[in-house]
Coordinates of N, CA and C and ligand atoms in Angstrom, one line a residue:
M1023 N 88.8 59.0 100.4 CA 88.6 60.5 100.7 C 89.6 60.6 102.0
A1024 N 89.4 60.0 102.9 CA 90.2 60.0 104.1 C 91.7 60.0 103.9
T1025 N 92.2 59.2 102.8 CA 93.5 59.1 102.5 C 93.9 60.4 101.8
R1026 N 93.1 60.8 100.9 CA 93.4 62.2 100.0 C 93.6 63.3 101.0
L1027 N 92.5 63.2 101.9 CA 92.7 64.5 102.8 C 94.1 64.3 103.7
R1028 N 94.5 63.1 104.0 CA 95.6 62.9 104.9 C 96.8 63.3 104.3
S1029 N 96.9 62.9 103.0 CA 98.1 63.3 102.2 C 98.2 64.8 101.9
E1030 N 97.2 65.6 101.6 CA 97.2 66.8 101.4 C 97.5 67.7 102.7
F1031 N 97.1 67.2 103.7 CA 97.4 67.7 105.1 C 99.0 67.5 105.2
M1032 N 99.6 66.2 105.0 CA 100.8 66.0 105.1 C 101.8 66.9 104.3
S1033 N 101.3 67.4 103.1 CA 102.1 68.2 102.3 C 102.0 69.4 102.5
A1034 N 101.2 69.9 103.4 CA 101.0 71.2 103.7 C 102.7 71.8 104.2
L1035 N 102.9 73.1 103.6 CA 104.1 73.7 104.0 C 104.0 74.8 104.7
N1036 N 104.9 75.4 105.7 CA 104.8 76.6 106.2 C 106.1 77.2 105.9
L1037 N 106.2 78.3 105.0 CA 107.2 78.9 104.4 C 107.3 80.4 105.0
V1038 N 108.3 80.8 105.6 CA 108.7 82.2 106.3 C 109.4 83.0 105.1
L1039 N 109.0 84.1 104.7 CA 109.7 85.0 103.9 C 110.2 86.1 104.7
F1040 N 111.3 86.5 104.8 CA 111.7 87.8 105.5 C 112.8 88.5 104.7
G1041 N 113.0 89.8 105.0 CA 114.0 90.3 104.3 C 113.7 92.0 104.6
P1042 N 114.4 92.8 104.2 CA 114.2 94.3 104.4 C 113.0 94.8 103.6
P1043 N 112.3 95.8 104.2 CA 111.3 96.3 103.4 C 111.8 96.6 101.9
G1044 N 110.9 96.4 100.9 CA 111.3 96.6 99.7 C 112.0 95.3 98.8
S1045 N 112.1 94.4 99.7 CA 113.0 93.2 99.0 C 112.3 92.5 98.0
G1046 N 111.0 92.6 98.1 CA 110.0 92.1 97.1 C 109.3 90.8 97.7
K1047 N 109.4 90.6 98.9 CA 108.8 89.4 99.7 C 107.3 89.4 99.4
G1048 N 106.7 90.5 99.5 CA 105.1 90.6 99.2 C 104.8 90.2 97.9
T1049 N 105.6 90.7 96.7 CA 105.3 90.2 95.5 C 105.4 88.6 95.4
Q1050 N 106.6 88.1 95.9 CA 106.9 86.8 95.8 C 105.7 86.0 96.4
A1051 N 105.1 86.4 97.9 CA 104.1 85.8 98.4 C 103.0 85.7 97.6
E1052 N 102.7 86.7 96.8 CA 101.7 86.9 95.7 C 101.9 85.8 94.7
L1053 N 103.0 85.6 94.1 CA 103.3 84.6 93.2 C 103.0 83.3 93.9
L1054 N 103.4 83.0 95.2 CA 103.4 81.6 95.7 C 101.9 81.3 95.8
R1055 N 101.2 82.1 96.2 CA 99.5 82.2 96.3 C 99.0 81.8 94.9
D1056 N 99.3 82.7 93.9 CA 98.7 82.6 92.5 C 99.0 81.3 91.7
R1057 N 100.2 81.0 91.9 CA 100.9 79.9 91.3 C 100.9 78.5 91.8
L1058 N 101.2 78.5 93.0 CA 101.4 77.3 93.7 C 100.4 77.1 95.0
G1059 N 99.2 78.0 94.9 CA 98.3 77.5 95.9 C 98.5 77.8 97.3
F1060 N 99.6 78.5 97.7 CA 99.7 78.9 99.0 C 98.7 79.9 99.6
V1061 N 98.2 79.8 101.0 CA 97.6 80.9 101.6 C 98.6 82.1 101.9
H1062 N 98.5 83.3 101.3 CA 99.3 84.6 101.6 C 99.0 85.1 102.9
Y1063 N 99.9 85.2 103.7 CA 99.6 85.7 105.1 C 100.6 86.9 105.5
S1064 N 100.0 88.0 105.1 CA 100.9 89.3 105.4 C 100.2 90.0 106.7
T1065 N 101.3 89.9 107.7 CA 100.7 90.7 108.9 C 100.4 92.2 108.5
G1066 N 101.4 92.8 107.8 CA 101.3 94.0 107.4 C 99.9 94.5 106.6
E1067 N 99.5 93.5 105.9 CA 98.2 93.7 105.1 C 97.2 93.6 106.0
V1068 N 97.2 92.7 107.1 CA 96.1 92.3 108.1 C 96.0 93.6 108.8
F1069 N 97.1 94.4 109.2 CA 97.0 95.5 110.1 C 96.4 96.7 109.3
R1070 N 96.9 96.8 107.8 CA 96.4 98.0 107.2 C 94.8 97.9 107.0
D1071 N 94.3 96.6 106.8 CA 92.9 96.1 106.8 C 92.2 96.6 108.0
H1072 N 92.7 96.3 109.3 CA 92.1 96.6 110.5 C 92.1 98.1 110.6
I1073 N 93.4 98.7 110.2 CA 93.3 100.3 110.4 C 92.2 100.9 109.5
S1074 N 92.1 100.6 108.3 CA 91.1 101.0 107.4 C 89.6 100.8 108.0
R1075 N 89.5 99.8 108.6 CA 88.1 99.3 109.2 C 87.9 99.9 110.4
K1076 N 88.9 100.5 111.0 CA 88.8 101.2 112.5 C 88.4 100.1 113.4
T1077 N 88.8 98.9 113.4 CA 88.4 98.0 114.5 C 89.4 98.1 115.6
P1078 N 89.1 97.6 116.8 CA 89.9 97.9 118.0 C 91.3 97.6 117.7
V1079 N 91.6 96.3 117.0 CA 93.1 96.0 116.7 C 93.7 97.2 115.8
G1080 N 93.0 97.7 115.0 CA 93.5 98.7 114.0 C 93.7 100.0 114.9
V1081 N 92.7 100.3 115.7 CA 93.2 101.6 116.5 C 94.4 101.3 117.4
A1082 N 94.6 100.1 117.9 CA 95.8 99.8 118.7 C 97.1 100.0 118.1
V1083 N 97.1 99.3 116.8 CA 98.2 99.2 115.8 C 98.8 100.3 115.1
E1084 N 97.5 101.4 115.0 CA 97.9 102.4 113.8 C 99.2 103.2 113.9
Q1085 N 99.5 103.6 115.3 CA 100.5 104.5 115.8 C 102.0 103.9 115.2
Y1086 N 101.8 102.5 115.4 CA 103.1 101.8 115.1 C 103.5 101.6 113.6
V1087 N 102.4 101.2 112.8 CA 102.6 101.2 111.6 C 102.8 102.3 110.6
V1088 N 102.1 103.3 111.0 CA 102.3 104.6 110.6 C 103.8 105.2 110.5
S1089 N 104.4 105.1 111.8 CA 105.7 105.5 112.1 C 106.6 104.7 111.7
G1090 N 106.5 103.4 111.3 CA 107.4 102.4 110.8 C 107.9 101.7 112.0
G1091 N 107.4 101.7 113.2 CA 107.9 100.9 114.3 C 107.1 99.5 114.3
L1092 N 107.4 98.7 115.2 CA 106.9 97.4 115.3 C 105.7 97.3 116.2
V1093 N 104.7 96.7 115.7 CA 103.7 96.3 116.7 C 103.9 95.3 117.7
P1094 N 103.4 95.7 118.9 CA 104.0 94.8 120.0 C 103.8 93.3 119.7
D1095 N 104.7 92.5 120.2 CA 104.7 91.0 119.9 C 103.5 90.3 120.3
E1096 N 103.0 90.7 121.4 CA 101.6 89.9 121.9 C 100.5 90.2 121.1
T1097 N 100.5 91.5 120.5 CA 99.2 91.9 119.5 C 99.5 91.0 118.4
V1098 N 100.8 90.9 117.8 CA 101.1 90.2 116.6 C 100.5 88.7 116.8
M1099 N 101.1 88.0 117.9 CA 101.0 86.7 118.1 C 99.5 86.3 118.3
A1100 N 98.7 87.3 118.9 CA 97.2 87.0 119.1 C 96.5 86.9 117.6
V1101 N 96.9 87.8 116.8 CA 96.2 87.9 115.5 C 96.7 86.6 114.9
V1102 N 97.9 86.2 114.8 CA 98.6 85.0 114.0 C 97.9 83.8 114.5
S1103 N 97.8 83.6 115.9 CA 97.0 82.4 116.5 C 95.7 82.1 115.8
A1104 N 95.0 83.3 115.8 CA 93.7 83.2 115.5 C 93.5 82.7 113.9
F1105 N 94.4 83.3 113.1 CA 94.7 83.0 111.6 C 94.8 81.6 111.5
L1106 N 95.9 80.9 112.3 CA 96.2 79.7 112.1 C 95.2 78.7 112.5
T1107 N 94.3 79.1 113.5 CA 93.2 78.1 113.9 C 92.3 78.1 112.6
D1108 N 92.1 79.2 111.9 CA 91.0 79.2 110.7 C 91.8 78.5 109.4
H1109 N 92.9 78.3 109.4 CA 93.8 77.7 108.2 C 94.5 76.4 108.3
A1110 N 93.9 75.6 109.3 CA 94.7 74.4 109.7 C 94.9 73.5 108.4
G1111 N 96.0 72.8 108.1 CA 96.3 72.1 107.2 C 96.5 72.6 105.9
R1112 N 96.6 73.9 105.6 CA 96.9 74.7 104.4 C 98.2 75.0 104.3
S1113 N 98.8 75.1 103.1 CA 100.3 75.7 103.0 C 100.3 77.0 103.2
I1114 N 101.1 77.6 103.9 CA 101.0 79.0 104.2 C 102.3 79.8 104.0
V1115 N 102.4 81.0 103.2 CA 103.4 81.7 103.1 C 103.3 82.7 104.2
F1116 N 104.2 82.8 105.1 CA 104.2 84.0 106.0 C 105.0 85.3 105.4
D1117 N 104.5 86.3 105.4 CA 105.0 87.4 104.8 C 105.3 88.7 105.7
G1118 N 106.5 88.8 106.3 CA 106.6 90.0 107.2 C 106.4 89.6 108.4
F1119 N 106.3 88.2 108.8 CA 106.0 87.7 110.1 C 106.7 86.4 110.0
P1120 N 107.6 85.9 111.0 CA 108.0 86.6 112.1 C 108.9 87.8 111.9
R1121 N 109.1 88.9 112.7 CA 109.8 90.0 112.6 C 110.6 90.3 113.6
T1122 N 110.5 89.4 114.7 CA 111.4 89.6 116.0 C 111.7 88.0 116.5
I1123 N 112.8 87.9 117.2 CA 113.0 86.5 117.8 C 111.9 86.0 118.7
P1124 N 111.3 86.9 119.5 CA 110.0 86.3 120.3 C 109.1 85.9 119.4
Q1125 N 108.8 86.5 118.2 CA 107.7 86.1 117.2 C 108.1 84.8 116.8
A1126 N 109.5 84.7 116.3 CA 110.0 83.3 115.6 C 109.7 82.3 116.6
A1127 N 110.0 82.5 117.8 CA 109.7 81.4 119.0 C 108.2 81.0 119.0
G1128 N 107.6 82.2 119.0 CA 106.0 82.1 119.2 C 105.4 81.3 118.0
L1129 N 106.0 81.4 116.9 CA 105.5 80.7 115.7 C 105.7 79.3 115.8
D1130 N 107.0 79.0 116.2 CA 107.5 77.4 116.5 C 106.3 76.9 117.4
K1131 N 106.1 77.7 118.7 CA 105.3 76.9 119.6 C 103.9 76.8 119.0
V1132 N 103.2 77.8 118.4 CA 101.9 77.7 118.1 C 101.9 76.6 116.8
L1133 N 102.7 76.5 116.0 CA 102.8 75.5 115.0 C 103.0 74.1 115.6
A1134 N 103.9 74.1 116.8 CA 104.0 72.7 117.2 C 102.9 72.3 118.0
E1135 N 102.0 73.3 118.5 CA 100.7 72.8 119.2 C 99.7 72.1 118.1
R1136 N 100.1 72.5 116.8 CA 99.3 71.9 115.7 C 100.0 70.9 114.9
S1137 N 101.0 70.2 115.7 CA 101.8 69.2 114.9 C 102.5 69.7 113.7
A1138 N 102.9 71.0 113.6 CA 103.5 71.5 112.5 C 104.8 72.3 112.6
A1139 N 105.5 72.7 111.7 CA 106.6 73.5 112.1 C 107.0 74.3 110.8
V1140 N 107.8 75.3 111.0 CA 108.4 76.0 109.8 C 109.0 75.0 109.0
D1141 N 108.9 75.0 107.7 CA 109.7 73.9 106.9 C 111.0 74.7 106.3
V1142 N 110.8 76.0 106.1 CA 111.8 76.8 105.6 C 111.8 78.2 105.7
A1143 N 112.9 78.9 106.0 CA 112.7 80.3 106.3 C 113.6 81.0 105.1
V1144 N 113.1 81.7 104.4 CA 113.9 82.4 103.4 C 114.3 83.8 103.3
L1145 N 115.3 84.2 103.3 CA 116.0 85.5 103.5 C 116.0 86.0 102.2
V1146 N 115.1 87.1 101.7 CA 115.3 87.9 100.5 C 116.2 89.0 100.7
D1147 N 117.3 89.2 100.4 CA 118.2 90.1 100.8 C 118.4 91.3 99.9
L1148 N 118.6 92.6 100.2 CA 118.6 93.8 99.6 C 119.6 94.8 100.3
S1149 N 120.2 95.5 99.6 CA 121.0 96.6 100.3 C 120.0 97.8 100.5
D1150 N 120.2 98.5 101.6 CA 119.4 99.7 102.0 C 119.1 100.4 100.7
D1151 N 120.1 100.9 100.0 CA 120.1 101.8 99.0 C 119.1 101.4 98.0
E1152 N 119.2 100.2 97.8 CA 118.2 99.7 96.7 C 116.8 99.6 97.2
A1153 N 116.6 99.3 98.6 CA 115.3 99.1 99.1 C 114.7 100.5 99.1
V1154 N 115.4 101.7 99.4 CA 114.8 103.1 99.3 C 114.3 103.3 98.1
R1155 N 115.3 103.0 97.0 CA 114.9 103.3 95.6 C 113.6 102.7 95.2
R1156 N 113.5 101.4 95.7 CA 112.3 100.7 95.2 C 110.9 101.2 95.8
L1157 N 111.3 101.4 97.3 CA 110.0 101.6 98.1 C 109.4 103.2 97.6
T1158 N 110.1 104.1 97.2 CA 109.7 105.4 96.9 C 108.9 105.4 95.8
S1159 N 109.2 104.5 94.9 CA 108.6 104.2 93.7 C 107.3 103.0 93.6
R1160 N 107.1 102.7 95.0 CA 106.1 101.5 95.1 C 104.7 102.1 95.1
R1161 N 103.8 101.4 94.5 CA 102.4 102.0 94.5 C 101.6 100.6 94.8
Q1162 N 100.3 100.8 95.4 CA 99.6 99.7 95.7 C 98.1 99.8 95.5
C1163 N 97.2 98.9 95.1 CA 96.1 98.9 94.8 C 95.2 99.0 96.1
R1164 N 94.3 99.9 96.2 CA 93.5 100.2 97.5 C 92.6 99.1 97.6
R1165 N 92.2 98.5 96.5 CA 91.1 97.5 96.4 C 91.5 96.0 96.6
C1166 N 92.4 95.5 95.9 CA 93.0 94.3 96.0 C 94.4 94.1 96.4
A1167 N 95.1 95.2 96.8 CA 96.4 95.0 97.2 C 97.6 94.8 96.6
K1168 N 97.2 94.6 95.3 CA 98.5 94.2 94.2 C 99.3 95.3 94.2
I1169 N 100.7 94.9 94.2 CA 101.8 95.8 94.3 C 102.2 96.2 93.0
Y1170 N 102.6 97.4 92.7 CA 103.3 97.8 91.4 C 104.4 98.7 91.8
N1171 N 105.5 99.0 90.8 CA 106.5 99.7 90.9 C 106.4 100.7 89.8
L1172 N 106.8 102.0 89.9 CA 106.5 102.8 88.8 C 107.8 102.8 87.8
S1173 N 108.9 102.4 88.5 CA 110.1 102.2 87.7 C 110.1 100.7 86.8
F1174 N 109.9 99.8 87.5 CA 110.0 98.5 86.8 C 108.8 97.6 86.8
S1175 N 107.6 97.9 87.3 CA 106.4 97.2 87.0 C 105.3 98.1 87.0
P1176 N 105.1 99.2 86.1 CA 104.2 100.0 86.1 C 102.9 99.5 85.7
P1177 N 101.6 100.2 86.2 CA 100.4 99.6 85.6 C 100.2 100.0 84.2
R1178 N 99.4 99.4 83.5 CA 99.0 99.8 82.0 C 98.5 101.2 81.9
E1179 N 97.5 101.5 83.0 CA 97.0 102.9 82.9 C 97.5 103.6 84.3
A1180 N 98.0 104.8 84.2 CA 98.5 105.5 85.4 C 97.5 105.6 86.5
G1181 N 97.8 105.1 87.5 CA 96.9 105.3 88.8 C 95.9 104.2 89.0
K1182 N 95.9 103.3 87.9 CA 94.7 102.3 87.9 C 95.2 100.8 88.1
C1183 N 94.7 99.9 88.9 CA 95.1 98.7 88.9 C 94.8 97.8 87.8
D1184 N 95.7 97.1 87.0 CA 95.5 96.3 86.0 C 94.5 95.3 86.1
D1185 N 94.5 94.6 87.4 CA 93.6 93.5 87.7 C 92.2 93.9 88.0
C1186 N 92.0 94.7 88.7 CA 90.6 95.1 89.2 C 90.1 96.5 89.1
G1187 N 91.0 97.5 88.5 CA 90.7 98.8 88.1 C 90.7 99.8 89.3
G1188 N 91.1 99.1 90.6 CA 91.1 99.9 91.6 C 92.0 101.1 91.7
E1189 N 92.0 102.0 92.7 CA 92.9 103.3 92.6 C 94.3 102.7 93.1
L1190 N 95.3 103.4 92.6 CA 96.7 103.0 93.2 C 97.0 103.9 94.0
Y1191 N 97.6 103.8 95.3 CA 98.0 104.6 96.4 C 99.3 104.5 96.7
Q1192 N 99.9 105.6 97.3 CA 101.2 105.3 97.9 C 101.1 105.0 99.4
R1193 N 101.7 104.0 100.0 CA 101.6 103.7 101.4 C 102.0 104.9 102.2
R1194 N 101.2 105.3 103.3 CA 101.8 106.3 104.3 C 103.3 106.1 104.8
D1195 N 103.6 104.9 105.0 CA 104.9 104.6 105.6 C 106.0 104.4 104.5
D1196 N 105.7 104.8 103.2 CA 106.6 104.5 102.1 C 107.3 106.1 101.7
S1197 N 107.2 107.0 102.8 CA 108.1 108.1 102.6 C 109.6 107.9 102.6
E1198 N 110.5 108.7 102.4 CA 111.9 108.2 102.6 C 112.3 108.3 104.0
A1199 N 111.7 109.3 104.7 CA 112.3 109.3 106.2 C 111.6 108.2 107.1
V1200 N 110.5 107.5 106.8 CA 110.0 106.4 107.4 C 110.4 105.3 107.0
I1201 N 110.8 105.1 105.5 CA 111.6 104.0 105.0 C 113.0 103.9 105.8
R1202 N 113.7 104.9 105.9 CA 115.0 104.8 106.7 C 114.7 104.3 108.2
D1203 N 113.6 104.7 108.7 CA 113.4 104.2 110.1 C 113.0 102.7 110.0
R1204 N 112.3 102.3 109.1 CA 111.9 100.8 109.0 C 113.1 100.1 108.8
L1205 N 114.0 100.6 108.0 CA 115.3 99.8 107.8 C 116.2 99.7 108.9
G1206 N 116.1 100.8 109.8 CA 116.7 100.7 111.0 C 116.2 99.5 111.9
V1207 N 114.8 99.4 112.1 CA 114.1 98.6 112.8 C 114.4 97.1 112.2
Y1208 N 114.4 96.9 111.0 CA 114.7 95.6 110.3 C 116.1 95.3 110.8
H1209 N 117.2 96.2 110.7 CA 118.6 95.5 111.2 C 118.6 95.3 112.6
S1210 N 118.0 96.0 113.4 CA 118.1 95.6 114.7 C 117.3 94.5 115.3
Q1211 N 116.0 94.5 114.8 CA 115.1 93.4 115.2 C 114.9 92.3 114.4
T1212 N 114.9 92.3 113.0 CA 114.6 91.3 112.1 C 115.9 90.5 111.7
R1213 N 117.1 91.1 111.5 CA 118.1 90.5 110.9 C 118.5 89.4 111.8
P1214 N 118.6 89.3 113.2 CA 118.8 88.3 114.1 C 118.1 87.2 113.8
L1215 N 116.9 87.0 113.0 CA 116.4 86.0 112.6 C 117.2 85.1 111.7
I1216 N 118.3 85.5 111.3 CA 119.2 84.9 110.4 C 119.9 83.7 111.2
E1217 N 120.4 84.3 112.3 CA 121.0 83.2 113.2 C 120.2 82.2 113.8
F1218 N 118.9 82.8 114.1 CA 117.9 81.8 114.7 C 117.5 80.7 113.8
Y1219 N 117.3 81.1 112.4 CA 116.8 80.0 111.7 C 118.1 79.2 111.0
E1220 N 119.3 79.9 111.1 CA 120.5 79.1 110.8 C 120.7 78.2 111.8
A1221 N 120.5 78.3 113.1 CA 120.8 77.3 114.0 C 119.7 76.2 114.2
Q1222 N 118.7 76.3 113.4 CA 117.7 75.3 113.2 C 117.9 74.5 111.7
A1223 N 118.8 75.2 111.0 CA 119.3 74.5 109.6 C 118.1 74.7 108.9
R1224 N 117.4 75.8 109.0 CA 116.2 76.0 108.0 C 116.3 77.1 107.3
L1225 N 117.6 77.8 107.3 CA 117.6 79.2 106.4 C 118.1 79.0 104.9
T1226 N 117.4 79.6 104.0 CA 117.9 79.7 102.7 C 117.9 81.2 102.3
R1227 N 118.9 81.6 101.6 CA 119.2 83.0 101.4 C 118.8 83.1 99.7
I1228 N 118.2 84.4 99.4 CA 118.0 84.4 98.0 C 118.5 86.0 97.7
D1229 N 119.1 86.3 96.7 CA 119.4 87.5 96.4 C 118.1 88.4 95.8
G1230 N 117.7 89.3 96.5 CA 116.5 90.1 96.0 C 116.8 90.8 94.8
A1231 N 118.1 91.2 94.5 CA 118.3 92.1 93.4 C 118.3 91.2 92.1
L1232 N 118.0 90.1 92.2 CA 117.9 89.1 90.9 C 116.9 89.4 90.1
G1233 N 115.8 90.1 90.6 CA 114.5 90.5 89.9 C 113.5 89.4 90.3
R1234 N 112.3 89.8 89.9 CA 111.0 89.1 90.6 C 111.0 87.6 89.7
D1235 N 111.3 87.4 88.6 CA 111.0 86.2 88.0 C 112.2 85.1 88.3
R1236 N 113.4 85.6 88.4 CA 114.7 84.6 88.8 C 114.3 84.2 90.3
V1237 N 113.9 85.2 91.2 CA 113.6 85.0 92.5 C 112.5 83.9 92.8
F1238 N 111.5 83.9 91.9 CA 110.3 83.2 92.0 C 110.9 81.7 91.5
E1239 N 111.8 81.6 90.4 CA 112.2 80.4 90.2 C 112.9 79.7 91.3
V1240 N 113.8 80.3 91.9 CA 114.5 79.8 92.9 C 113.5 79.4 94.0
L1241 N 112.6 80.2 94.3 CA 111.6 79.7 95.4 C 110.8 78.5 95.0
S1242 N 110.4 78.5 93.7 CA 109.5 77.3 93.1 C 110.3 75.9 93.3
E1243 N 111.7 76.1 93.0 CA 112.5 74.9 93.0 C 112.6 74.3 94.5
L1244 N 112.5 75.4 95.4 CA 112.8 75.0 96.7 C 111.5 74.6 97.4
V1245 N 110.5 75.0 96.8 CA 109.0 74.4 97.3 C 109.0 73.0 96.7
D1246 N 109.4 72.7 95.4 CA 109.3 71.2 94.8 C 110.1 70.3 95.5
G1247 N 111.3 70.8 96.0 CA 112.2 69.9 96.8 C 111.6 69.7 98.1
L1248 N 111.0 70.5 98.8 CA 110.3 70.3 100.0 C 109.2 69.5 99.9
K1249 N 108.3 69.6 98.9 CA 107.2 68.6 98.6 C 107.5 67.2 98.4
G1250 N 108.8 67.0 97.8 CA 109.2 65.7 97.3 C 109.8 65.1 98.4
R1251 N 109.9 65.6 99.6 CA 110.8 64.9 100.8 C 110.1 63.7 101.1
Ligands
ADP330 P1 107.3 96.1 104.7 O1 107.8 94.7 104.7 O2 107.2 96.5 103.4 O3 107.9 97.1 105.8 P2 104.6 95.3 105.8 O4 103.5 95.4 105.1 O5 105.3 94.0 106.1 O6 105.7 96.1 105.2 O7 104.5 95.9 107.3 C1 104.2 97.3 107.5 C2 104.2 97.5 109.1 O8 103.3 96.7 109.7 C3 105.6 97.4 109.6 O9 106.4 98.5 109.5 C4 105.1 97.2 111.1 O10 104.5 98.6 111.7 C5 103.6 96.4 110.9 N1 104.0 95.0 111.0 C6 103.7 94.1 110.1 N2 104.2 92.8 110.4 C7 104.5 93.0 111.7 C8 105.3 92.1 112.6 N3 105.2 90.7 112.5 N4 105.4 92.7 113.8 C9 105.5 94.0 114.2 N5 105.0 94.7 113.4 C10 104.5 94.2 112.2

């Protein structure tokens, strides 16, 4: 038993997915969870949940999330540290975190304190025009958070989630003006992560325009390679 637990612990991976809003990282993270057993950790989802429950964190972050700005690094790091404490030893896909250099350095630090590290940081890249096109037709389930796109992955029944029957809605930050602001924030704050992870030799780039299934194939091969190290 001890040996089995030890080997499971040793094979736990920490995978960072980053890229512009609309690049499909949330969808890929869902696939990594459903097909490869990762814990899907989306800071955006965590904040939306706090906002809908009107918790103190939700009240503090709402203004940033609704306007497309970034939640302050200290708030984000406090939420992430608590999450890591609860999920020690599991393979995790970080979706939408880190989003700034201080967050990336903070993640390295909290993982190192747990004798772990980021195994790979994957940039899912996409042009701004394609991101806007995708996000304006994005819809999400209010109940289970599954993501749909009215153009290329619509639900079977309009307005209703295929999986749980929940109501589909458009995120408040998916209007064109807010999307443009989020892209601006992405270019100035998050794209510098490319050099950060390149300097650590941990960066892999995938073309987000390849489509959901092809992107997932590339990711699965990457995960297989890391597990076989
Ligand atoms: P997307 O990647 O599609 O823009 P997310 O669901 O990842 O959407 O994030 C939605 C919003 O939540 C962001 O615009 C930002 O306000 C906030 N947020 C999420 N993750 C972070 C983070 N790591 N740092 C700061 N703010 C964040």
